[in-house]
Amino acid sequence: MKIKSEQLIKELLELTRENIHYAESLKVKSTDELNWREKEGSWSILECLEHLNLYGDFYNPEIKNVLQESNIKTVLYFKSGLLGNYFAESMLPKKGFKKIKTFKDKNPLGSNLNRKVIQRFIDQQVQLIELLKKASGVNLNKVKTAISITKFLKLKLGDTFRVVINHNIRHLEQVKNIPNAKVNAVAMEPLVF
């Protein structure tokens, strides 16, 4: 995949704003609704969000650190790496997509969670927006980040953003498929970040 760096950042910012907006709409749900699970072994709304928070705990500081250390200026185009593109594409929800086994330390099943999980997710997404804005000034091809599953692989920063945001989309789609996650249209002010 090859795309203008500026266009990639713009698209990822918009997706992240949409994710924040949906998470904000979940605040109208009761704690019982947020913790309800369809069947034993399935995740509740809060468990889906906590799973994303656990990944955000790794990726937001990792991205912040590489941005602070980088002095490589931006280039016009971002070209996805083979492995990075594979990971990013595999995160997107597709019709009949396969479940991916979750690492134990990122599996919140059975955790005692409360409504604060929603705000933590939103706060992490606001941080992600700030990181995306800062990333517009660096080379998304040359700056690389570690990944959560191993310290031996690094991804291009552009791919890391795509993986993280696609992973968020995947699990927010999972939330939307939980029967009681249907949210009536909530009148909200447009989000500006």
mmCIF file of C-alpha atoms in Angstrom:
data_model
loop_
_atom_site.group_PDB
_atom_site.id
_atom_site.type_symbol
_atom_site.label_atom_id
_atom_site.label_comp_id
_atom_site.label_asym_id
_atom_site.label_seq_id
_atom_site.Cartn_x
_atom_site.Cartn_y
_atom_site.Cartn_z
ATOM 1 C CA MET A 1 0.000 0.000 0.000
ATOM 2 C CA LYS A 2 1.320 3.419 -0.960
ATOM 3 C CA ILE A 3 -0.442 6.602 0.131
ATOM 4 C CA LYS A 4 0.462 10.223 0.699
ATOM 5 C CA SER A 5 1.665 10.547 4.294
ATOM 6 C CA GLU A 6 -0.625 13.525 4.880
ATOM 7 C CA GLN A 7 -3.637 11.567 3.572
ATOM 8 C CA LEU A 8 -2.873 8.572 5.811
ATOM 9 C CA ILE A 9 -2.690 10.785 8.908
ATOM 10 C CA LYS A 10 -5.930 12.534 7.913
ATOM 11 C CA GLU A 11 -7.777 9.212 7.459
ATOM 12 C CA LEU A 12 -6.467 7.801 10.752
ATOM 13 C CA LEU A 13 -7.458 10.968 12.609
ATOM 14 C CA GLU A 14 -10.997 10.707 11.250
ATOM 15 C CA LEU A 15 -11.300 7.020 12.203
ATOM 16 C CA THR A 16 -10.068 7.789 15.716
ATOM 17 C CA ARG A 17 -12.569 10.633 16.096
ATOM 18 C CA GLU A 18 -15.351 8.242 15.033
ATOM 19 C CA ASN A 19 -14.154 5.725 17.647
ATOM 20 C CA ILE A 20 -14.256 8.400 20.343
ATOM 21 C CA HIS A 21 -17.741 9.448 19.294
ATOM 22 C CA TYR A 22 -19.035 5.877 19.535
ATOM 23 C CA ALA A 23 -17.379 5.356 22.940
ATOM 24 C CA GLU A 24 -18.982 8.585 24.178
ATOM 25 C CA SER A 25 -22.376 7.210 23.143
ATOM 26 C CA LEU A 26 -21.850 4.165 25.377
ATOM 27 C CA LYS A 27 -21.895 6.378 28.467
ATOM 28 C CA VAL A 28 -25.708 6.290 28.458
ATOM 29 C CA LYS A 29 -25.651 2.539 29.191
ATOM 30 C CA SER A 30 -26.125 1.203 32.698
ATOM 31 C CA THR A 31 -23.267 -0.641 34.391
ATOM 32 C CA ASP A 32 -25.282 -3.866 34.098
ATOM 33 C CA GLU A 33 -25.669 -3.353 30.342
ATOM 34 C CA LEU A 34 -21.980 -2.557 29.986
ATOM 35 C CA ASN A 35 -20.999 -5.751 31.842
ATOM 36 C CA TRP A 36 -23.576 -8.049 30.211
ATOM 37 C CA ARG A 37 -22.200 -10.925 28.162
ATOM 38 C CA GLU A 38 -24.063 -12.927 25.569
ATOM 39 C CA LYS A 39 -22.649 -16.267 26.722
ATOM 40 C CA GLU A 40 -19.950 -17.642 28.967
ATOM 41 C CA GLY A 41 -16.558 -16.890 27.519
ATOM 42 C CA SER A 42 -17.708 -13.926 25.419
ATOM 43 C CA TRP A 43 -16.651 -10.401 26.260
ATOM 44 C CA SER A 44 -18.882 -7.667 27.582
ATOM 45 C CA ILE A 45 -18.784 -4.113 26.245
ATOM 46 C CA LEU A 46 -16.411 -3.066 29.035
ATOM 47 C CA GLU A 47 -14.151 -6.084 28.474
ATOM 48 C CA CYS A 48 -13.827 -5.196 24.781
ATOM 49 C CA LEU A 49 -12.858 -1.640 25.712
ATOM 50 C CA GLU A 50 -10.487 -2.794 28.458
ATOM 51 C CA HIS A 51 -8.757 -5.079 25.948
ATOM 52 C CA LEU A 52 -8.129 -2.007 23.798
ATOM 53 C CA ASN A 53 -6.961 -0.055 26.859
ATOM 54 C CA LEU A 54 -4.388 -2.747 27.642
ATOM 55 C CA TYR A 55 -2.944 -2.396 24.144
ATOM 56 C CA GLY A 56 -3.102 1.392 24.417
ATOM 57 C CA ASP A 57 -1.016 1.118 27.594
ATOM 58 C CA PHE A 58 1.758 -0.336 25.425
ATOM 59 C CA TYR A 59 1.405 1.506 22.116
ATOM 60 C CA ASN A 60 0.736 5.097 23.199
ATOM 61 C CA PRO A 61 3.968 5.374 25.256
ATOM 62 C CA GLU A 62 5.930 3.454 22.589
ATOM 63 C CA ILE A 63 4.777 5.825 19.852
ATOM 64 C CA LYS A 64 5.379 8.871 22.061
ATOM 65 C CA ASN A 65 8.954 7.731 22.759
ATOM 66 C CA VAL A 66 9.870 7.143 19.105
ATOM 67 C CA LEU A 67 8.375 10.501 18.144
ATOM 68 C CA GLN A 68 10.408 12.284 20.831
ATOM 69 C CA GLU A 69 13.606 10.580 19.665
ATOM 70 C CA SER A 70 13.018 11.103 15.952
ATOM 71 C CA ASN A 71 14.624 13.809 13.904
ATOM 72 C CA ILE A 72 13.801 12.237 10.540
ATOM 73 C CA LYS A 73 11.607 14.695 8.650
ATOM 74 C CA THR A 74 8.468 13.663 6.814
ATOM 75 C CA VAL A 75 8.342 12.411 3.241
ATOM 76 C CA LEU A 76 5.543 12.781 0.719
ATOM 77 C CA TYR A 77 4.538 9.094 0.578
ATOM 78 C CA PHE A 78 4.135 6.301 3.076
ATOM 79 C CA LYS A 79 4.729 2.802 1.724
ATOM 80 C CA SER A 80 3.520 0.053 4.004
ATOM 81 C CA GLY A 81 5.913 -2.756 4.887
ATOM 82 C CA LEU A 82 5.033 -6.346 4.020
ATOM 83 C CA LEU A 83 4.613 -7.476 7.622
ATOM 84 C CA GLY A 84 3.080 -4.200 8.795
ATOM 85 C CA ASN A 85 0.506 -4.235 6.020
ATOM 86 C CA TYR A 86 -0.340 -7.869 6.789
ATOM 87 C CA PHE A 87 -0.897 -7.071 10.490
ATOM 88 C CA ALA A 88 -2.901 -3.922 9.715
ATOM 89 C CA GLU A 89 -5.152 -5.651 7.181
ATOM 90 C CA SER A 90 -5.670 -8.692 9.422
ATOM 91 C CA MET A 91 -7.033 -6.421 12.172
ATOM 92 C CA LEU A 92 -9.868 -5.064 10.047
ATOM 93 C CA PRO A 93 -13.248 -6.674 10.650
ATOM 94 C CA LYS A 94 -14.364 -8.619 7.613
ATOM 95 C CA LYS A 95 -17.452 -10.673 6.941
ATOM 96 C CA GLY A 96 -16.838 -14.043 8.548
ATOM 97 C CA PHE A 97 -13.511 -12.885 10.026
ATOM 98 C CA LYS A 98 -11.753 -15.322 12.288
ATOM 99 C CA LYS A 99 -11.262 -14.746 15.943
ATOM 100 C CA ILE A 100 -7.670 -14.131 16.906
ATOM 101 C CA LYS A 101 -6.501 -15.696 20.144
ATOM 102 C CA THR A 102 -5.778 -12.984 22.696
ATOM 103 C CA PHE A 103 -2.625 -13.018 24.757
ATOM 104 C CA LYS A 104 -3.365 -13.768 28.395
ATOM 105 C CA ASP A 105 -2.072 -10.412 29.645
ATOM 106 C CA LYS A 106 -4.442 -8.621 27.240
ATOM 107 C CA ASN A 107 -7.516 -10.732 28.016
ATOM 108 C CA PRO A 108 -9.860 -8.925 30.440
ATOM 109 C CA LEU A 109 -12.431 -11.760 30.593
ATOM 110 C CA GLY A 110 -13.882 -11.925 34.098
ATOM 111 C CA SER A 111 -12.284 -8.673 35.248
ATOM 112 C CA ASN A 112 -14.204 -6.486 37.681
ATOM 113 C CA LEU A 113 -14.747 -3.453 35.450
ATOM 114 C CA ASN A 114 -16.683 -0.251 35.895
ATOM 115 C CA ARG A 115 -17.709 2.716 33.774
ATOM 116 C CA LYS A 116 -14.254 4.316 34.131
ATOM 117 C CA VAL A 117 -13.088 1.922 31.389
ATOM 118 C CA ILE A 118 -14.998 4.007 28.834
ATOM 119 C CA GLN A 119 -13.323 7.262 29.849
ATOM 120 C CA ARG A 120 -9.910 5.588 29.921
ATOM 121 C CA PHE A 121 -10.474 4.414 26.352
ATOM 122 C CA ILE A 122 -11.555 7.901 25.283
ATOM 123 C CA ASP A 123 -8.542 9.481 26.997
ATOM 124 C CA GLN A 124 -6.209 7.082 25.199
ATOM 125 C CA GLN A 125 -7.847 7.916 21.885
ATOM 126 C CA VAL A 126 -7.394 11.637 22.531
ATOM 127 C CA GLN A 127 -3.704 10.897 23.207
ATOM 128 C CA LEU A 128 -3.588 8.932 19.955
ATOM 129 C CA ILE A 129 -4.949 11.959 18.091
ATOM 130 C CA GLU A 130 -2.157 14.100 19.531
ATOM 131 C CA LEU A 131 0.412 11.471 18.536
ATOM 132 C CA LEU A 132 -0.980 11.340 14.992
ATOM 133 C CA LYS A 133 -0.692 15.125 14.743
ATOM 134 C CA LYS A 134 2.930 14.999 15.926
ATOM 135 C CA ALA A 135 3.646 12.182 13.492
ATOM 136 C CA SER A 136 2.736 14.404 10.554
ATOM 137 C CA GLY A 137 6.188 15.952 10.933
ATOM 138 C CA VAL A 138 8.222 12.724 10.843
ATOM 139 C CA ASN A 139 9.017 10.070 8.262
ATOM 140 C CA LEU A 140 6.381 7.350 8.741
ATOM 141 C CA ASN A 141 8.617 4.938 6.794
ATOM 142 C CA LYS A 142 11.898 5.366 8.667
ATOM 143 C CA VAL A 143 10.659 5.834 12.240
ATOM 144 C CA LYS A 144 9.920 2.402 13.707
ATOM 145 C CA THR A 145 8.228 1.073 16.832
ATOM 146 C CA ALA A 146 8.409 -2.123 18.806
ATOM 147 C CA ILE A 147 5.287 -4.264 18.794
ATOM 148 C CA SER A 148 3.506 -5.741 21.787
ATOM 149 C CA ILE A 149 3.993 -9.411 20.868
ATOM 150 C CA THR A 150 7.787 -9.414 20.569
ATOM 151 C CA LYS A 151 10.707 -7.067 21.043
ATOM 152 C CA PHE A 152 12.500 -8.564 18.059
ATOM 153 C CA LEU A 153 10.218 -7.063 15.399
ATOM 154 C CA LYS A 154 9.730 -3.412 14.601
ATOM 155 C CA LEU A 155 7.116 -1.847 12.351
ATOM 156 C CA LYS A 156 7.151 1.373 10.409
ATOM 157 C CA LEU A 157 5.353 4.059 12.404
ATOM 158 C CA GLY A 158 2.679 4.394 9.709
ATOM 159 C CA ASP A 159 1.961 0.667 9.961
ATOM 160 C CA THR A 160 1.905 0.796 13.758
ATOM 161 C CA PHE A 161 -0.763 3.494 13.648
ATOM 162 C CA ARG A 162 -2.754 1.420 11.129
ATOM 163 C CA VAL A 163 -2.505 -1.729 13.273
ATOM 164 C CA VAL A 164 -3.579 0.073 16.459
ATOM 165 C CA ILE A 165 -6.485 1.934 14.861
ATOM 166 C CA ASN A 166 -7.675 -1.088 12.865
ATOM 167 C CA HIS A 167 -7.543 -3.135 16.071
ATOM 168 C CA ASN A 168 -9.700 -0.492 17.763
ATOM 169 C CA ILE A 169 -12.173 -0.641 14.871
ATOM 170 C CA ARG A 170 -12.261 -4.444 15.044
ATOM 171 C CA HIS A 171 -13.232 -4.515 18.710
ATOM 172 C CA LEU A 172 -15.649 -1.595 18.487
ATOM 173 C CA GLU A 173 -17.420 -3.577 15.745
ATOM 174 C CA GLN A 174 -17.468 -6.484 18.200
ATOM 175 C CA VAL A 175 -19.082 -4.177 20.760
ATOM 176 C CA LYS A 176 -21.679 -3.047 18.220
ATOM 177 C CA ASN A 177 -22.635 -6.702 17.685
ATOM 178 C CA ILE A 178 -23.359 -7.263 21.371
ATOM 179 C CA PRO A 179 -27.179 -7.260 21.476
ATOM 180 C CA ASN A 180 -27.559 -4.616 24.182
ATOM 181 C CA ALA A 181 -24.836 -2.358 22.734
ATOM 182 C CA LYS A 182 -27.302 -0.750 20.381
ATOM 183 C CA VAL A 183 -27.279 2.924 21.177
ATOM 184 C CA ASN A 184 -30.045 5.211 20.092
ATOM 185 C CA ALA A 185 -28.827 8.273 18.285
ATOM 186 C CA VAL A 186 -27.425 10.502 20.974
ATOM 187 C CA ALA A 187 -27.317 14.200 20.217
ATOM 188 C CA MET A 188 -23.701 15.140 20.703
ATOM 189 C CA GLU A 189 -21.625 18.122 19.805
ATOM 190 C CA PRO A 190 -19.167 17.416 17.004
ATOM 191 C CA LEU A 191 -15.759 16.445 18.328
ATOM 192 C CA VAL A 192 -12.922 18.818 17.557
ATOM 193 C CA PHE A 193 -9.355 17.779 18.305
#
